PDB file of C-alpha atoms in Angstrom:
ATOM      1  CA  MET A   1      58.705  38.809 -25.095  1.00 42.00           C
ATOM      2  CA  THR A   2      56.937  37.704 -21.737  1.00 44.00           C
ATOM      3  CA  LEU A   3      53.579  38.787 -21.464  1.00 45.00           C
ATOM      4  CA  PRO A   4      51.686  39.748 -18.047  1.00 42.00           C
ATOM      5  CA  VAL A   5      49.685  37.095 -16.765  1.00 42.00           C
ATOM      6  CA  LEU A   6      46.226  38.021 -16.217  1.00 44.00           C
ATOM      7  CA  VAL A   7      44.359  34.819 -15.562  1.00 42.00           C
ATOM      8  CA  ARG A   8      45.533  31.236 -14.627  1.00 42.00           C
ATOM      9  CA  ALA A   9      42.240  29.370 -14.194  1.00 42.00           C
ATOM     10  CA  ALA A  10      41.697  26.452 -11.993  1.00 40.00           C
ATOM     11  CA  LEU A  11      38.956  24.489 -10.240  1.00 39.00           C
ATOM     12  CA  GLN A  12      39.415  23.118  -6.948  1.00 39.00           C
ATOM     13  CA  ARG A  13      37.774  19.978  -5.504  1.00 34.00           C
ATOM     14  CA  SER A  14      34.640  21.742  -4.427  1.00 37.00           C
ATOM     15  CA  LEU A  15      33.221  23.967  -7.181  1.00 43.00           C
ATOM     16  CA  LEU A  16      35.911  26.893  -6.950  1.00 45.00           C
ATOM     17  CA  ILE A  17      37.220  28.502  -9.993  1.00 45.00           C
ATOM     18  CA  VAL A  18      40.312  30.106  -9.555  1.00 44.00           C
ATOM     19  CA  LEU A  19      41.890  33.065 -11.761  1.00 42.00           C
ATOM     20  CA  ALA A  20      45.318  34.314 -11.109  1.00 39.00           C
ATOM     21  CA  GLY A  21      46.695  37.781 -11.338  1.00 39.00           C
ATOM     22  CA  MET A  22      48.510  40.276 -13.751  1.00 40.00           C
ATOM     23  CA  PRO A  23      51.713  42.460 -13.586  1.00 37.00           C
ATOM     24  CA  PHE A  24      51.707  46.027 -13.716  1.00 32.00           C
ATOM     25  CA  ALA A  25      54.415  48.330 -14.585  1.00 30.00           C
ATOM     26  CA  ARG A  26      57.179  46.097 -14.692  1.00 28.00           C
ATOM     27  CA  ALA A  27      59.438  49.169 -15.210  1.00 26.00           C
ATOM     28  CA  CYS A  28      58.788  50.273 -11.534  1.00 25.00           C
ATOM     29  CA  LEU A  29      60.943  47.803 -10.044  1.00 25.00           C
ATOM     30  CA  ALA A  30      63.995  49.310 -12.170  1.00 26.00           C
ATOM     31  CA  GLN A  31      63.232  52.759 -11.043  1.00 28.00           C
ATOM     32  CA  GLN A  32      66.189  54.648  -9.711  1.00 30.00           C
ATOM     33  CA  PRO A  33      66.051  55.942  -6.145  1.00 32.00           C
ATOM     34  CA  HIS A  34      65.846  59.504  -5.742  1.00 36.00           C
ATOM     35  CA  ALA A  35      68.858  61.856  -5.804  1.00 39.00           C
ATOM     36  CA  GLY A  36      70.872  61.569  -2.542  1.00 44.00           C
ATOM     37  CA  ALA A  37      69.167  58.402  -1.367  1.00 43.00           C
ATOM     38  CA  SER A  38      71.231  55.968   0.350  1.00 45.00           C
ATOM     39  CA  GLU A  39      71.376  52.140  -0.429  1.00 44.00           C
ATOM     40  CA  ALA A  40      69.380  51.559   2.824  1.00 42.00           C
ATOM     41  CA  GLN A  41      66.763  54.046   1.634  1.00 40.00           C
ATOM     42  CA  ALA A  42      66.560  52.524  -1.854  1.00 36.00           C
ATOM     43  CA  GLY A  43      66.107  49.146  -0.471  1.00 37.00           C
ATOM     44  CA  MET A  44      63.350  50.187   1.720  1.00 36.00           C
ATOM     45  CA  ASP A  45      61.691  51.918  -1.231  1.00 36.00           C
ATOM     46  CA  LEU A  46      61.902  48.676  -3.454  1.00 37.00           C
ATOM     47  CA  VAL A  47      60.588  46.647  -0.492  1.00 41.00           C
ATOM     48  CA  ALA A  48      57.598  49.123  -0.100  1.00 39.00           C
ATOM     49  CA  ARG A  49      56.734  48.633  -3.784  1.00 40.00           C
ATOM     50  CA  LEU A  50      56.804  44.918  -3.666  1.00 48.00           C
ATOM     51  CA  SER A  51      54.057  44.549  -1.044  1.00 64.00           C
ATOM     52  CA  ALA A  52      50.520  44.859  -2.430  1.00 73.00           C
ATOM     53  CA  GLN A  53      47.709  45.430  -0.019  1.00 81.00           C
ATOM     54  CA  VAL A  54      43.947  45.978  -0.298  1.00 87.00           C
ATOM     55  CA  GLU A  55      42.881  49.339   0.815  1.00 89.00           C
ATOM     56  CA  ALA A  56      39.216  50.497   1.487  1.00 89.00           C
ATOM     57  CA  LEU A  57      37.707  53.749   0.539  1.00 90.00           C
ATOM     58  CA  PRO A  58      34.861  55.320   1.932  1.00 88.00           C
ATOM     59  CA  ASP A  59      32.653  54.929  -1.002  1.00 87.00           C
ATOM     60  CA  GLY A  60      32.919  50.879  -0.829  1.00 86.00           C
ATOM     61  CA  THR A  61      35.451  50.590  -3.165  1.00 92.00           C
ATOM     62  CA  PHE A  62      38.697  48.725  -2.771  1.00 93.00           C
ATOM     63  CA  THR A  63      41.982  49.431  -4.444  1.00 91.00           C
ATOM     64  CA  VAL A  64      45.231  47.904  -4.970  1.00 88.00           C
ATOM     65  CA  GLU A  65      48.567  49.313  -5.807  1.00 85.00           C
ATOM     66  CA  ALA A  66      51.205  46.254  -6.567  1.00 79.00           C
ATOM     67  CA  PRO A  67      54.621  46.541  -8.143  1.00 76.00           C
ATOM     68  CA  ARG A  68      53.178  45.039 -11.349  1.00 75.00           C
ATOM     69  CA  TYR A  69      49.597  45.907 -11.348  1.00 81.00           C
ATOM     70  CA  ARG A  70      46.760  48.105 -10.245  1.00 86.00           C
ATOM     71  CA  ALA A  71      43.245  47.178  -9.291  1.00 88.00           C
ATOM     72  CA  THR A  72      40.122  48.862  -8.226  1.00 92.00           C
ATOM     73  CA  PHE A  73      36.994  46.739  -6.976  1.00 93.00           C
ATOM     74  CA  SER A  74      33.824  48.961  -7.311  1.00 93.00           C
ATOM     75  CA  PRO A  75      30.197  47.690  -6.691  1.00 90.00           C
ATOM     76  CA  LYS A  76      30.149  47.095 -10.535  1.00 89.00           C
ATOM     77  CA  ALA A  77      33.138  45.220 -11.319  1.00 91.00           C
ATOM     78  CA  ALA A  78      36.939  44.733 -10.859  1.00 90.00           C
ATOM     79  CA  CYS A  79      39.036  47.120 -12.940  1.00 89.00           C
ATOM     80  CA  MET A  80      42.712  46.117 -13.696  1.00 85.00           C
ATOM     81  CA  GLU A  81      45.549  48.048 -15.269  1.00 87.00           C
ATOM     82  CA  VAL A  82      49.087  46.971 -16.486  1.00 84.00           C
ATOM     83  CA  ALA A  83      51.716  48.632 -18.102  1.00 82.00           C
ATOM     84  CA  HIS A  84      51.644  48.751 -22.065  1.00 81.00           C
ATOM     85  CA  PRO A  85      54.614  46.459 -23.092  1.00 78.00           C
ATOM     86  CA  SER A  86      55.887  49.086 -25.542  1.00 78.00           C
ATOM     87  CA  GLY A  87      56.523  51.436 -22.730  1.00 79.00           C
ATOM     88  CA  GLU A  88      53.651  54.136 -23.728  1.00 80.00           C
ATOM     89  CA  ALA A  89      52.378  56.309 -21.089  1.00 81.00           C
ATOM     90  CA  ASN A  90      48.849  54.776 -21.105  1.00 86.00           C
ATOM     91  CA  PRO A  91      48.181  51.662 -19.159  1.00 87.00           C
ATOM     92  CA  CYS A  92      46.194  48.654 -20.693  1.00 88.00           C
ATOM     93  CA  GLN A  93      43.032  48.404 -18.808  1.00 90.00           C
ATOM     94  CA  LEU A  94      40.655  45.445 -18.389  1.00 90.00           C
ATOM     95  CA  THR A  95      37.500  44.880 -16.324  1.00 91.00           C
ATOM     96  CA  LEU A  96      36.119  41.700 -15.448  1.00 88.00           C
ATOM     97  CA  ARG A  97      32.829  40.766 -13.748  1.00 90.00           C
ATOM     98  CA  LEU A  98      30.689  37.601 -13.533  1.00 90.00           C
ATOM     99  CA  LYS A  99      27.493  38.074 -15.428  1.00 91.00           C
ATOM    100  CA  GLY A 100      25.930  34.784 -15.060  1.00 90.00           C
ATOM    101  CA  TYR A 101      26.023  31.297 -15.484  1.00 91.00           C
ATOM    102  CA  SER A 102      24.285  28.495 -17.356  1.00 91.00           C
ATOM    103  CA  ARG A 103      23.835  24.836 -17.195  1.00 91.00           C
ATOM    104  CA  GLY A 104      21.891  22.567 -19.698  1.00 85.00           C
ATOM    105  CA  GLY A 105      20.108  25.853 -21.175  1.00 79.00           C
ATOM    106  CA  GLU A 106      19.121  27.169 -17.817  1.00 83.00           C
ATOM    107  CA  ARG A 107      20.531  30.613 -17.491  1.00 86.00           C
ATOM    108  CA  VAL A 108      21.167  32.563 -13.979  1.00 86.00           C
ATOM    109  CA  ALA A 109      22.083  36.202 -14.273  1.00 84.00           C
ATOM    110  CA  THR A 110      24.083  37.771 -11.334  1.00 82.00           C
ATOM    111  CA  THR A 111      23.050  41.021  -9.937  1.00 74.00           C
ATOM    112  CA  ASN A 112      24.825  44.043 -11.475  1.00 71.00           C
ATOM    113  CA  ASP A 113      26.072  46.087  -8.546  1.00 78.00           C
ATOM    114  CA  ASN A 114      27.351  44.424  -5.218  1.00 80.00           C
ATOM    115  CA  VAL A 115      29.222  46.424  -2.580  1.00 86.00           C
ATOM    116  CA  PRO A 116      32.170  43.992  -1.905  1.00 92.00           C
ATOM    117  CA  THR A 117      33.787  43.240   1.251  1.00 91.00           C
ATOM    118  CA  GLY A 118      37.319  43.028   1.957  1.00 88.00           C
ATOM    119  CA  ASN A 119      40.381  42.634   4.154  1.00 86.00           C
ATOM    120  CA  ASP A 120      44.180  43.070   3.614  1.00 82.00           C
ATOM    121  CA  ARG A 121      44.523  40.423   0.904  1.00 85.00           C
ATOM    122  CA  ARG A 122      40.815  39.497  -0.260  1.00 89.00           C
ATOM    123  CA  VAL A 123      37.814  41.275  -1.818  1.00 91.00           C
ATOM    124  CA  THR A 124      34.589  39.236  -2.192  1.00 91.00           C
ATOM    125  CA  TYR A 125      31.424  39.896  -4.177  1.00 91.00           C
ATOM    126  CA  ASP A 126      28.064  38.057  -3.371  1.00 90.00           C
ATOM    127  CA  ARG A 127      26.879  37.709  -6.992  1.00 87.00           C
ATOM    128  CA  ASN A 128      23.387  35.904  -6.359  1.00 83.00           C
ATOM    129  CA  GLY A 129      24.472  33.122  -4.355  1.00 78.00           C
ATOM    130  CA  VAL A 130      28.144  32.945  -6.145  1.00 84.00           C
ATOM    131  CA  ALA A 131      30.826  34.294  -4.392  1.00 84.00           C
ATOM    132  CA  GLU A 132      33.472  36.218  -6.808  1.00 85.00           C
ATOM    133  CA  ILE A 133      36.642  36.287  -4.771  1.00 82.00           C
ATOM    134  CA  TYR A 134      39.773  38.132  -5.509  1.00 82.00           C
ATOM    135  CA  GLU A 135      43.069  37.273  -3.437  1.00 82.00           C
ATOM    136  CA  VAL A 136      45.938  39.755  -3.799  1.00 81.00           C
ATOM    137  CA  ARG A 137      49.384  38.824  -4.100  1.00 78.00           C
ATOM    138  CA  ASP A 138      52.359  41.027  -4.692  1.00 74.00           C
ATOM    139  CA  ALA A 139      53.028  39.889  -8.394  1.00 70.00           C
ATOM    140  CA  GLU A 140      49.403  38.945  -9.290  1.00 72.00           C
ATOM    141  CA  PHE A 141      45.904  38.429  -8.001  1.00 72.00           C
ATOM    142  CA  GLU A 142      43.839  35.256  -7.809  1.00 73.00           C
ATOM    143  CA  GLN A 143      40.025  35.212  -8.589  1.00 73.00           C
ATOM    144  CA  SER A 144      37.705  32.493  -7.668  1.00 76.00           C
ATOM    145  CA  PHE A 145      33.970  31.804  -8.220  1.00 78.00           C
ATOM    146  CA  ARG A 146      32.421  29.880  -5.445  1.00 80.00           C
ATOM    147  CA  PHE A 147      29.245  27.774  -5.498  1.00 80.00           C
ATOM    148  CA  ASP A 148      27.915  26.948  -2.148  1.00 79.00           C
ATOM    149  CA  LYS A 149      25.447  24.518  -3.452  1.00 80.00           C
ATOM    150  CA  ALA A 150      25.243  22.743  -6.794  1.00 81.00           C
ATOM    151  CA  PRO A 151      23.814  24.808  -9.782  1.00 85.00           C
ATOM    152  CA  SER A 152      20.506  23.752 -11.008  1.00 84.00           C
ATOM    153  CA  GLY A 153      20.182  22.082 -14.503  1.00 87.00           C
ATOM    154  CA  HIS A 154      22.127  19.284 -15.915  1.00 89.00           C
ATOM    155  CA  GLY A 155      25.286  18.987 -18.242  1.00 92.00           C
ATOM    156  CA  ASP A 156      28.292  21.264 -18.331  1.00 93.00           C
ATOM    157  CA  LEU A 157      28.401  24.690 -16.423  1.00 90.00           C
ATOM    158  CA  VAL A 158      29.283  27.620 -18.397  1.00 92.00           C
ATOM    159  CA  LEU A 159      30.310  30.853 -16.555  1.00 89.00           C
ATOM    160  CA  HIS A 160      29.670  34.065 -18.492  1.00 92.00           C
ATOM    161  CA  ILE A 161      32.450  36.834 -17.744  1.00 91.00           C
ATOM    162  CA  ASP A 162      32.410  40.276 -19.073  1.00 93.00           C
ATOM    163  CA  ALA A 163      35.948  41.282 -20.124  1.00 93.00           C
ATOM    164  CA  ARG A 164      35.934  44.895 -21.239  1.00 93.00           C
ATOM    165  CA  GLY A 165      38.513  47.682 -21.582  1.00 93.00           C
ATOM    166  CA  ASP A 166      40.793  49.235 -24.145  1.00 93.00           C
ATOM    167  CA  VAL A 167      42.431  45.998 -25.095  1.00 92.00           C
ATOM    168  CA  ALA A 168      41.133  43.595 -27.614  1.00 93.00           C
ATOM    169  CA  CYS A 169      41.117  39.636 -28.161  1.00 94.00           C
ATOM    170  CA  GLU A 170      40.513  37.640 -31.228  1.00 95.00           C
ATOM    171  CA  VAL A 171      37.459  35.570 -31.460  1.00 97.00           C
ATOM    172  CA  ARG A 172      38.418  31.912 -29.961  1.00 96.00           C
ATOM    173  CA  ASP A 173      36.235  28.699 -29.978  1.00 97.00           C
ATOM    174  CA  ALA A 174      35.829  26.860 -26.658  1.00 96.00           C
ATOM    175  CA  ARG A 175      39.059  24.735 -26.168  1.00 95.00           C
ATOM    176  CA  HIS A 176      41.835  24.387 -23.232  1.00 91.00           C
ATOM    177  CA  GLN A 177      43.640  27.527 -24.366  1.00 89.00           C
ATOM    178  CA  GLU A 178      45.091  30.896 -23.174  1.00 86.00           C
ATOM    179  CA  LEU A 179      43.727  34.222 -24.431  1.00 88.00           C
ATOM    180  CA  GLU A 180      45.828  37.222 -25.117  1.00 88.00           C
ATOM    181  CA  PHE A 181      44.593  40.777 -24.984  1.00 89.00           C
ATOM    182  CA  GLY A 182      46.710  43.487 -26.663  1.00 89.00           C
ATOM    183  CA  ARG A 183      46.306  47.130 -27.771  1.00 89.00           C
ATOM    184  CA  ASP A 184      47.601  48.492 -31.296  1.00 87.00           C
ATOM    185  CA  GLY A 185      48.801  44.938 -32.101  1.00 86.00           C
ATOM    186  CA  VAL A 186      50.825  44.559 -29.171  1.00 86.00           C
ATOM    187  CA  PRO A 187      49.852  41.803 -26.663  1.00 85.00           C
ATOM    188  CA  ALA A 188      49.703  42.965 -23.050  1.00 82.00           C
ATOM    189  CA  ILE A 189      47.531  40.735 -21.036  1.00 81.00           C
ATOM    190  CA  ARG A 190      47.407  36.922 -21.141  1.00 80.00           C
ATOM    191  CA  TYR A 191      44.476  35.200 -19.704  1.00 81.00           C
ATOM    192  CA  GLY A 192      45.678  31.712 -18.996  1.00 76.00           C
ATOM    193  CA  GLU A 193      44.262  28.169 -19.237  1.00 79.00           C
ATOM    194  CA  ALA A 194      41.879  26.891 -17.065  1.00 78.00           C
ATOM    195  CA  VAL A 195      42.202  23.717 -15.124  1.00 74.00           C
ATOM    196  CA  ALA A 196      39.987  21.845 -12.722  1.00 72.00           C
ATOM    197  CA  PHE A 197      41.230  19.845  -9.746  1.00 65.00           C
ATOM    198  CA  GLY A 198      39.189  16.468  -9.316  1.00 62.00           C
ATOM    199  CA  ARG A 199      38.786  14.749  -5.741  1.00 61.00           C
ATOM    200  CA  GLY A 200      41.935  12.662  -6.363  1.00 65.00           C
ATOM    201  CA  GLY A 201      43.919  15.768  -7.357  1.00 66.00           C
ATOM    202  CA  GLU A 202      43.761  14.846 -10.902  1.00 70.00           C
ATOM    203  CA  ARG A 203      43.875  17.940 -13.430  1.00 75.00           C
ATOM    204  CA  ILE A 204      40.730  18.445 -15.618  1.00 79.00           C
ATOM    205  CA  PRO A 205      40.961  20.935 -18.665  1.00 85.00           C
ATOM    206  CA  VAL A 206      38.472  23.507 -18.719  1.00 86.00           C
ATOM    207  CA  ALA A 207      37.563  24.967 -22.044  1.00 92.00           C
ATOM    208  CA  THR A 208      37.780  28.978 -22.443  1.00 92.00           C
ATOM    209  CA  SER A 209      36.193  30.830 -25.448  1.00 96.00           C
ATOM    210  CA  TYR A 210      35.863  34.444 -26.223  1.00 96.00           C
ATOM    211  CA  ASP A 211      33.149  36.002 -28.571  1.00 97.00           C
ATOM    212  CA  GLY A 212      35.251  39.011 -29.656  1.00 95.00           C
ATOM    213  CA  ARG A 213      32.727  41.450 -28.171  1.00 95.00           C
ATOM    214  CA  GLY A 214      33.794  41.427 -24.404  1.00 95.00           C
ATOM    215  CA  ARG A 215      32.402  37.974 -23.361  1.00 95.00           C
ATOM    216  CA  ILE A 216      34.615  35.344 -21.971  1.00 93.00           C
ATOM    217  CA  SER A 217      33.086  31.827 -21.161  1.00 94.00           C
ATOM    218  CA  LEU A 218      34.500  29.004 -19.092  1.00 90.00           C
ATOM    219  CA  THR A 219      32.857  25.514 -19.586  1.00 92.00           C
ATOM    220  CA  VAL A 220      33.471  23.283 -16.664  1.00 88.00           C
ATOM    221  CA  PRO A 221      32.735  19.570 -17.538  1.00 88.00           C
ATOM    222  CA  GLY A 222      29.261  18.256 -16.173  1.00 89.00           C
ATOM    223  CA  ALA A 223      30.765  15.273 -14.634  1.00 85.00           C
ATOM    224  CA  TYR A 224      33.093  17.520 -12.428  1.00 84.00           C
ATOM    225  CA  VAL A 225      29.845  19.532 -11.464  1.00 84.00           C
ATOM    226  CA  ASP A 226      28.009  16.555 -10.325  1.00 83.00           C
ATOM    227  CA  ASN A 227      30.857  15.067  -8.245  1.00 80.00           C
ATOM    228  CA  ALA A 228      32.090  18.444  -6.602  1.00 74.00           C
ATOM    229  CA  ASN A 229      31.687  18.855  -2.773  1.00 70.00           C
ATOM    230  CA  TYR A 230      29.302  21.483  -1.531  1.00 69.00           C
ATOM    231  CA  PRO A 231      29.592  23.858   0.133  1.00 56.00           C
ATOM    232  CA  LEU A 232      33.160  24.899  -0.133  1.00 37.00           C
ATOM    233  CA  THR A 233      34.624  25.206   3.222  1.00 32.00           C
TER     234      THR A 233
END
């Protein structure tokens, strides 16, 4: 069984952590057109379902209705839904938000609520000087954390991400790995491996861990942090 991909994490040359999307409701691509619909109408319906776009609501929330996922970006967090692989009616939900980061024991917390800004394909949160960015794609979305200046402290940089919802993941120690979130013993969402890209384009593994209580940690090697370009442009 192929699981929906929630996150493929990567670090770009400047300090930019990229996390990529999740499919939602794969079965929707196989929906039959309504009775009496022509082939052309059915084709137009399929094209419409294949185009994801960010929509702004009056309360400052942004929403995305994509063929393989749904997402809501409120001031508190980004909430994603994907279809349960078993086909049950209730979708799987997972909410993500950057809670803070630490380096060499020095921890910086991000603000709890930030009204995001957005356009057709991007939603951005300002988290106390760290930009939490979501790029929307038709089959997935991509999340990034951008530091405009070097984080204070020394050594590895650890990002602390809240991951809560009606899916669960087993405890995982820090290493280069994927995480699988599921419900009722059925895997539903895969949080992919994190990779950094050095100045010469080399791939640098980034360790991912999960504490079993709703906290993902991404550990960026200190040498990469020291040599990153700031700010990101």
